[in-house]
Amino acid sequence: MKRIISIFLLMIFASQMAFAQGEEKNKVSCNTKDLLKAVTVLNDIGVTELSEEWEIWEEKTVTRAEFVEMTSNAFQIETYSEAIYFTDVQKDMWAYEAVTDMAELGYISIPEDRRFRPDDNITYAEALKIVLNLANYGGFAQSGGGYPNGYINLAHKLEISVTGGYNYELTMSGAITLIYEVMSMGRYNSNVYTGEFGQNEETIFEQLWDVHIERGILNAYYGAGYQADVANENEVIIDDEVYIMQNENNLENYFLNQVVFISKKCRKDIEGTI
């Protein structure tokens, strides 16, 4: 069955993750090639609309309201609640729906003073708690020590590459990478017994968005290659499977290289576009 490639990403080169943790500014950020992949995927599904240079992403801190908005969209949280949980998040605030939905479902806690502090920069530990709760790991983290150490230790065990002091402020690059890495895992499921963590086989991207982040060898594309199966300009062959491309790309530099790409399943009876 043919599948649609929504965005063709990049050739794979050997690279290591590198994160900037500024002691003076107490920030957690990310400056790596994999950030481009994370931004591309989240832009593609409409969670972000980032077009700035990396330097801006690495310096810009993320507020609590911004992070809740991003994760609410990424995990498709929607309750249609009209409750007022926080005195500083009223119905006319731009992030009201996201904050209310997340509070309604228990993904963010409601303090005694009922203040959410939407404009405060979110910390590494606060962001971890939200995104790991959304992935069903909250109980696991609570049993391992609770907030913040239980979540930080769990992130280390899950090999989440964004790290820093629990009260360090998270930058946009750190937030994007954190959301991307957690959504690239399966949700925690206590009924699944695979290794230390019971994770669903489907990643969260696959479960919620039908987004498959894959890699393979680009064997053929229209105008090049040794296979005659490529009959249309929007077709490519990766690891002997035919895909339909949504976006036009210059593929000459990718030919016969291993590539990373995003694909979505197509209905068997309809060959459409995303």
mmCIF file of C-alpha atoms in Angstrom:
data_model
loop_
_atom_site.group_PDB
_atom_site.id
_atom_site.type_symbol
_atom_site.label_atom_id
_atom_site.label_comp_id
_atom_site.label_asym_id
_atom_site.label_seq_id
_atom_site.Cartn_x
_atom_site.Cartn_y
_atom_site.Cartn_z
ATOM 1 C CA MET A 1 0.000 0.000 0.000
ATOM 2 C CA LYS A 2 1.291 3.413 -0.905
ATOM 3 C CA ARG A 3 1.695 5.983 1.817
ATOM 4 C CA ILE A 4 1.986 9.728 1.766
ATOM 5 C CA ILE A 5 5.219 11.378 2.752
ATOM 6 C CA SER A 6 4.253 14.731 4.182
ATOM 7 C CA ILE A 7 7.729 16.220 4.511
ATOM 8 C CA PHE A 8 11.038 14.804 3.422
ATOM 9 C CA LEU A 9 13.586 15.506 6.109
ATOM 10 C CA LEU A 10 17.314 14.897 5.932
ATOM 11 C CA MET A 11 20.088 12.458 5.286
ATOM 12 C CA ILE A 12 21.387 10.761 8.392
ATOM 13 C CA PHE A 13 24.837 11.817 9.532
ATOM 14 C CA ALA A 14 26.631 10.681 12.653
ATOM 15 C CA SER A 15 25.987 13.346 15.276
ATOM 16 C CA GLN A 16 25.694 13.600 19.018
ATOM 17 C CA MET A 17 23.102 15.461 21.003
ATOM 18 C CA ALA A 18 24.473 18.648 22.534
ATOM 19 C CA PHE A 19 22.600 20.717 25.067
ATOM 20 C CA ALA A 20 23.413 24.159 26.395
ATOM 21 C CA GLN A 21 22.821 24.627 30.096
ATOM 22 C CA GLY A 22 23.731 28.167 31.059
ATOM 23 C CA GLU A 23 24.571 28.511 34.726
ATOM 24 C CA GLU A 24 24.184 32.287 34.589
ATOM 25 C CA LYS A 25 20.786 32.225 32.920
ATOM 26 C CA ASN A 26 19.652 28.883 34.385
ATOM 27 C CA LYS A 27 18.286 27.741 31.037
ATOM 28 C CA VAL A 28 17.894 24.314 29.457
ATOM 29 C CA SER A 29 18.159 24.411 25.674
ATOM 30 C CA CYS A 30 19.124 22.192 22.775
ATOM 31 C CA ASN A 31 21.372 22.851 19.799
ATOM 32 C CA THR A 32 21.438 19.730 17.682
ATOM 33 C CA LYS A 33 20.584 18.567 14.182
ATOM 34 C CA ASP A 34 17.801 16.465 15.665
ATOM 35 C CA LEU A 35 16.100 19.705 16.678
ATOM 36 C CA LEU A 36 15.342 20.292 12.990
ATOM 37 C CA LYS A 37 13.577 16.924 12.845
ATOM 38 C CA ALA A 38 11.561 17.700 15.978
ATOM 39 C CA VAL A 39 10.532 21.140 14.712
ATOM 40 C CA THR A 40 9.609 19.741 11.296
ATOM 41 C CA VAL A 41 7.357 17.066 12.763
ATOM 42 C CA LEU A 42 5.609 19.375 15.251
ATOM 43 C CA ASN A 43 5.177 22.066 12.603
ATOM 44 C CA ASP A 44 3.706 19.457 10.255
ATOM 45 C CA ILE A 45 0.959 18.432 12.677
ATOM 46 C CA GLY A 46 0.177 22.046 13.612
ATOM 47 C CA VAL A 47 1.526 22.067 17.174
ATOM 48 C CA THR A 48 4.095 24.768 16.377
ATOM 49 C CA GLU A 49 4.718 27.300 13.640
ATOM 50 C CA LEU A 50 8.430 27.875 14.065
ATOM 51 C CA SER A 51 10.472 29.404 11.286
ATOM 52 C CA GLU A 52 13.143 31.264 13.253
ATOM 53 C CA GLU A 53 16.817 30.397 13.324
ATOM 54 C CA TRP A 54 18.098 27.996 15.945
ATOM 55 C CA GLU A 55 19.735 30.824 17.894
ATOM 56 C CA ILE A 56 16.288 32.283 18.626
ATOM 57 C CA TRP A 57 14.858 28.940 19.748
ATOM 58 C CA GLU A 58 17.828 28.388 22.062
ATOM 59 C CA GLU A 59 17.465 31.763 23.762
ATOM 60 C CA LYS A 60 13.681 32.164 23.942
ATOM 61 C CA THR A 61 12.254 30.838 27.183
ATOM 62 C CA VAL A 62 8.807 29.226 27.265
ATOM 63 C CA THR A 63 6.060 30.369 29.622
ATOM 64 C CA ARG A 64 3.854 27.995 31.558
ATOM 65 C CA ALA A 65 0.862 28.951 29.405
ATOM 66 C CA GLU A 66 2.814 28.438 26.172
ATOM 67 C CA PHE A 67 3.997 24.980 27.196
ATOM 68 C CA VAL A 68 0.513 23.890 28.285
ATOM 69 C CA GLU A 69 -0.899 25.152 24.986
ATOM 70 C CA MET A 70 1.723 23.220 23.019
ATOM 71 C CA THR A 71 1.295 19.961 24.922
ATOM 72 C CA SER A 72 -2.494 20.220 24.933
ATOM 73 C CA ASN A 73 -2.451 20.511 21.145
ATOM 74 C CA ALA A 74 0.186 17.803 20.731
ATOM 75 C CA PHE A 75 -1.754 15.285 22.848
ATOM 76 C CA GLN A 76 -5.146 16.404 21.474
ATOM 77 C CA ILE A 77 -6.601 17.307 24.861
ATOM 78 C CA GLU A 78 -10.129 18.744 24.687
ATOM 79 C CA THR A 79 -12.900 18.639 27.276
ATOM 80 C CA TYR A 80 -15.116 21.628 26.360
ATOM 81 C CA SER A 81 -15.141 22.556 30.042
ATOM 82 C CA GLU A 82 -16.172 26.107 30.973
ATOM 83 C CA ALA A 83 -14.862 25.941 34.529
ATOM 84 C CA ILE A 84 -12.625 28.565 36.100
ATOM 85 C CA TYR A 85 -9.848 26.737 37.931
ATOM 86 C CA PHE A 86 -7.376 29.612 38.283
ATOM 87 C CA THR A 87 -7.919 33.205 39.297
ATOM 88 C CA ASP A 88 -5.329 34.384 36.765
ATOM 89 C CA VAL A 89 -6.707 32.346 33.829
ATOM 90 C CA GLN A 90 -10.085 33.760 32.901
ATOM 91 C CA LYS A 91 -12.232 32.884 29.901
ATOM 92 C CA ASP A 92 -10.908 35.795 27.837
ATOM 93 C CA MET A 93 -7.291 34.613 28.116
ATOM 94 C CA TRP A 94 -5.768 33.115 24.945
ATOM 95 C CA ALA A 95 -4.635 29.912 26.707
ATOM 96 C CA TYR A 96 -7.848 29.463 28.745
ATOM 97 C CA GLU A 97 -9.094 26.355 26.925
ATOM 98 C CA ALA A 98 -5.771 24.523 27.065
ATOM 99 C CA VAL A 99 -5.138 25.344 30.731
ATOM 100 C CA THR A 100 -8.705 24.487 31.728
ATOM 101 C CA ASP A 101 -8.716 21.198 29.814
ATOM 102 C CA MET A 102 -5.422 20.118 31.355
ATOM 103 C CA ALA A 103 -6.611 21.032 34.859
ATOM 104 C CA GLU A 104 -9.951 19.292 34.295
ATOM 105 C CA LEU A 105 -8.159 16.036 33.475
ATOM 106 C CA GLY A 106 -5.574 16.384 36.243
ATOM 107 C CA TYR A 107 -2.533 16.912 34.068
ATOM 108 C CA ILE A 108 -1.740 20.148 35.892
ATOM 109 C CA SER A 109 -2.364 20.650 39.595
ATOM 110 C CA ILE A 110 -4.424 23.398 41.201
ATOM 111 C CA PRO A 111 -2.617 25.054 44.141
ATOM 112 C CA GLU A 112 -4.373 26.384 47.220
ATOM 113 C CA ASP A 113 -4.082 30.006 46.051
ATOM 114 C CA ARG A 114 -5.593 28.959 42.668
ATOM 115 C CA ARG A 115 -2.919 30.854 40.744
ATOM 116 C CA PHE A 116 -1.521 29.270 37.583
ATOM 117 C CA ARG A 117 1.123 31.953 36.903
ATOM 118 C CA PRO A 118 0.701 31.718 33.102
ATOM 119 C CA ASP A 119 3.404 34.268 32.269
ATOM 120 C CA ASP A 120 6.116 32.703 34.430
ATOM 121 C CA ASN A 121 8.772 30.766 32.555
ATOM 122 C CA ILE A 122 8.254 27.042 32.915
ATOM 123 C CA THR A 123 10.978 25.055 34.645
ATOM 124 C CA TYR A 124 12.512 21.812 33.483
ATOM 125 C CA ALA A 125 10.831 19.837 36.293
ATOM 126 C CA GLU A 126 7.398 21.418 35.682
ATOM 127 C CA ALA A 127 7.601 20.614 31.961
ATOM 128 C CA LEU A 128 8.707 17.042 32.659
ATOM 129 C CA LYS A 129 5.786 16.483 35.016
ATOM 130 C CA ILE A 130 3.245 17.688 32.469
ATOM 131 C CA VAL A 131 4.522 15.774 29.456
ATOM 132 C CA LEU A 132 5.213 12.538 31.352
ATOM 133 C CA ASN A 133 1.749 12.675 32.940
ATOM 134 C CA LEU A 134 0.285 13.047 29.453
ATOM 135 C CA ALA A 135 2.163 9.914 28.416
ATOM 136 C CA ASN A 136 0.705 7.993 31.406
ATOM 137 C CA TYR A 137 3.996 7.842 33.319
ATOM 138 C CA GLY A 138 2.751 9.964 36.227
ATOM 139 C CA GLY A 139 2.042 7.038 38.547
ATOM 140 C CA PHE A 140 5.430 5.533 37.785
ATOM 141 C CA ALA A 141 7.134 8.845 38.657
ATOM 142 C CA GLN A 142 5.105 9.256 41.841
ATOM 143 C CA SER A 143 6.106 5.797 43.037
ATOM 144 C CA GLY A 144 9.727 6.716 42.340
ATOM 145 C CA GLY A 145 9.773 9.748 44.609
ATOM 146 C CA GLY A 146 7.191 12.136 43.213
ATOM 147 C CA TYR A 147 7.825 15.707 42.155
ATOM 148 C CA PRO A 148 10.467 16.722 41.215
ATOM 149 C CA ASN A 149 13.008 13.914 41.745
ATOM 150 C CA GLY A 150 10.714 11.074 40.666
ATOM 151 C CA TYR A 151 10.112 12.757 37.306
ATOM 152 C CA ILE A 152 13.749 13.723 36.797
ATOM 153 C CA ASN A 153 14.974 10.213 37.609
ATOM 154 C CA LEU A 154 12.335 8.716 35.326
ATOM 155 C CA ALA A 155 13.410 11.019 32.462
ATOM 156 C CA HIS A 156 16.955 9.745 32.922
ATOM 157 C CA LYS A 157 15.789 6.102 32.842
ATOM 158 C CA LEU A 158 13.762 6.808 29.694
ATOM 159 C CA GLU A 159 16.912 8.301 28.141
ATOM 160 C CA ILE A 160 15.256 11.645 27.493
ATOM 161 C CA SER A 161 18.130 13.791 26.314
ATOM 162 C CA VAL A 162 16.895 17.151 27.623
ATOM 163 C CA THR A 163 18.486 17.515 31.054
ATOM 164 C CA GLY A 164 19.173 20.249 33.569
ATOM 165 C CA GLY A 165 18.574 21.512 37.061
ATOM 166 C CA TYR A 166 14.986 21.002 38.203
ATOM 167 C CA ASN A 167 14.421 24.759 38.487
ATOM 168 C CA TYR A 168 16.193 25.697 35.249
ATOM 169 C CA GLU A 169 14.002 27.566 32.784
ATOM 170 C CA LEU A 170 13.172 25.677 29.611
ATOM 171 C CA THR A 171 13.885 27.285 26.249
ATOM 172 C CA MET A 172 11.854 26.702 23.103
ATOM 173 C CA SER A 173 14.480 24.310 21.722
ATOM 174 C CA GLY A 174 14.417 22.309 24.954
ATOM 175 C CA ALA A 175 10.600 22.256 24.998
ATOM 176 C CA ILE A 176 10.357 21.111 21.373
ATOM 177 C CA THR A 177 12.902 18.341 21.894
ATOM 178 C CA LEU A 178 11.237 17.190 25.129
ATOM 179 C CA ILE A 179 7.771 16.956 23.559
ATOM 180 C CA TYR A 180 9.159 15.233 20.457
ATOM 181 C CA GLU A 181 11.097 12.603 22.395
ATOM 182 C CA VAL A 182 8.197 11.710 24.700
ATOM 183 C CA MET A 183 5.755 11.489 21.783
ATOM 184 C CA SER A 184 8.215 9.216 19.977
ATOM 185 C CA MET A 185 7.689 6.658 22.769
ATOM 186 C CA GLY A 186 4.677 4.487 23.444
ATOM 187 C CA ARG A 187 2.363 5.385 26.305
ATOM 188 C CA TYR A 188 3.021 3.635 29.600
ATOM 189 C CA ASN A 189 0.754 0.625 30.007
ATOM 190 C CA SER A 190 1.012 -1.486 33.148
ATOM 191 C CA ASN A 191 -0.523 -4.427 31.277
ATOM 192 C CA VAL A 192 2.367 -4.548 28.815
ATOM 193 C CA TYR A 193 5.401 -6.433 30.097
ATOM 194 C CA THR A 194 8.350 -5.438 27.941
ATOM 195 C CA GLY A 195 11.564 -4.629 29.768
ATOM 196 C CA GLU A 196 11.558 -2.166 32.649
ATOM 197 C CA PHE A 197 8.754 -0.073 31.181
ATOM 198 C CA GLY A 198 5.516 -1.358 29.761
ATOM 199 C CA GLN A 199 5.072 0.725 26.623
ATOM 200 C CA ASN A 200 2.488 0.384 23.894
ATOM 201 C CA GLU A 201 4.019 -0.670 20.601
ATOM 202 C CA GLU A 202 2.536 2.336 18.818
ATOM 203 C CA THR A 203 4.280 5.610 19.496
ATOM 204 C CA ILE A 204 2.168 8.546 20.620
ATOM 205 C CA PHE A 205 2.765 10.169 17.229
ATOM 206 C CA GLU A 206 1.364 7.059 15.537
ATOM 207 C CA GLN A 207 -1.533 6.689 17.957
ATOM 208 C CA LEU A 208 -2.747 10.280 17.862
ATOM 209 C CA TRP A 209 -1.572 11.641 14.518
ATOM 210 C CA ASP A 210 -0.918 8.618 12.277
ATOM 211 C CA VAL A 211 2.595 10.043 11.919
ATOM 212 C CA HIS A 212 5.361 7.511 11.336
ATOM 213 C CA ILE A 213 8.934 8.768 11.643
ATOM 214 C CA GLU A 214 10.980 6.326 9.624
ATOM 215 C CA ARG A 215 14.305 5.872 7.916
ATOM 216 C CA GLY A 216 15.454 3.983 4.875
ATOM 217 C CA ILE A 217 17.452 4.075 1.629
ATOM 218 C CA LEU A 218 16.058 6.276 -1.149
ATOM 219 C CA ASN A 219 16.313 3.807 -4.031
ATOM 220 C CA ALA A 220 14.487 5.717 -6.737
ATOM 221 C CA TYR A 221 12.618 8.882 -7.599
ATOM 222 C CA TYR A 222 11.116 10.243 -10.784
ATOM 223 C CA GLY A 223 13.866 10.944 -13.290
ATOM 224 C CA ALA A 224 16.474 8.804 -11.548
ATOM 225 C CA GLY A 225 16.994 5.310 -10.249
ATOM 226 C CA TYR A 226 17.096 1.879 -11.695
ATOM 227 C CA GLN A 227 13.496 0.904 -10.918
ATOM 228 C CA ALA A 228 10.785 1.441 -13.503
ATOM 229 C CA ASP A 229 8.062 1.498 -10.828
ATOM 230 C CA VAL A 230 8.383 5.266 -10.381
ATOM 231 C CA ALA A 231 5.943 6.578 -12.955
ATOM 232 C CA ASN A 232 4.846 9.890 -11.442
ATOM 233 C CA GLU A 233 6.745 12.953 -10.283
ATOM 234 C CA ASN A 234 5.415 12.674 -6.737
ATOM 235 C CA GLU A 235 6.496 9.067 -6.237
ATOM 236 C CA VAL A 236 9.640 7.774 -4.575
ATOM 237 C CA ILE A 237 10.863 4.331 -3.537
ATOM 238 C CA ILE A 238 12.378 3.891 -0.084
ATOM 239 C CA ASP A 239 13.548 0.414 0.899
ATOM 240 C CA ASP A 240 11.602 -1.034 -2.066
ATOM 241 C CA GLU A 241 8.291 0.518 -0.971
ATOM 242 C CA VAL A 242 6.554 3.142 -3.098
ATOM 243 C CA TYR A 243 5.545 6.368 -1.341
ATOM 244 C CA ILE A 244 3.663 9.426 -2.518
ATOM 245 C CA MET A 245 5.237 12.770 -1.692
ATOM 246 C CA GLN A 246 3.097 15.694 -0.656
ATOM 247 C CA ASN A 247 5.748 18.388 -1.038
ATOM 248 C CA GLU A 248 8.110 19.033 -3.915
ATOM 249 C CA ASN A 249 11.731 18.372 -3.027
ATOM 250 C CA ASN A 250 15.062 18.307 -4.793
ATOM 251 C CA LEU A 251 16.071 14.708 -4.144
ATOM 252 C CA GLU A 252 19.318 14.550 -6.079
ATOM 253 C CA ASN A 253 21.502 14.835 -2.953
ATOM 254 C CA TYR A 254 19.460 12.178 -1.137
ATOM 255 C CA PHE A 255 19.630 9.509 -3.856
ATOM 256 C CA LEU A 256 20.973 6.159 -2.563
ATOM 257 C CA ASN A 257 21.449 7.635 0.923
ATOM 258 C CA GLN A 258 19.723 6.727 4.155
ATOM 259 C CA VAL A 259 17.083 9.336 4.919
ATOM 260 C CA VAL A 260 14.659 10.224 7.703
ATOM 261 C CA PHE A 261 11.101 10.940 6.583
ATOM 262 C CA ILE A 262 7.565 11.393 7.871
ATOM 263 C CA SER A 263 4.855 9.186 6.455
ATOM 264 C CA LYS A 264 1.141 8.735 7.000
ATOM 265 C CA LYS A 265 -1.006 5.748 6.086
ATOM 266 C CA CYS A 266 -3.290 6.054 3.078
ATOM 267 C CA ARG A 267 -6.710 4.517 2.673
ATOM 268 C CA LYS A 268 -6.419 1.498 0.429
ATOM 269 C CA ASP A 269 -9.190 2.683 -1.876
ATOM 270 C CA ILE A 270 -8.226 6.338 -2.118
ATOM 271 C CA GLU A 271 -4.908 7.822 -3.141
ATOM 272 C CA GLY A 272 -5.190 11.261 -1.585
ATOM 273 C CA THR A 273 -3.080 13.969 -0.097
ATOM 274 C CA ILE A 274 -2.816 15.179 3.470
#
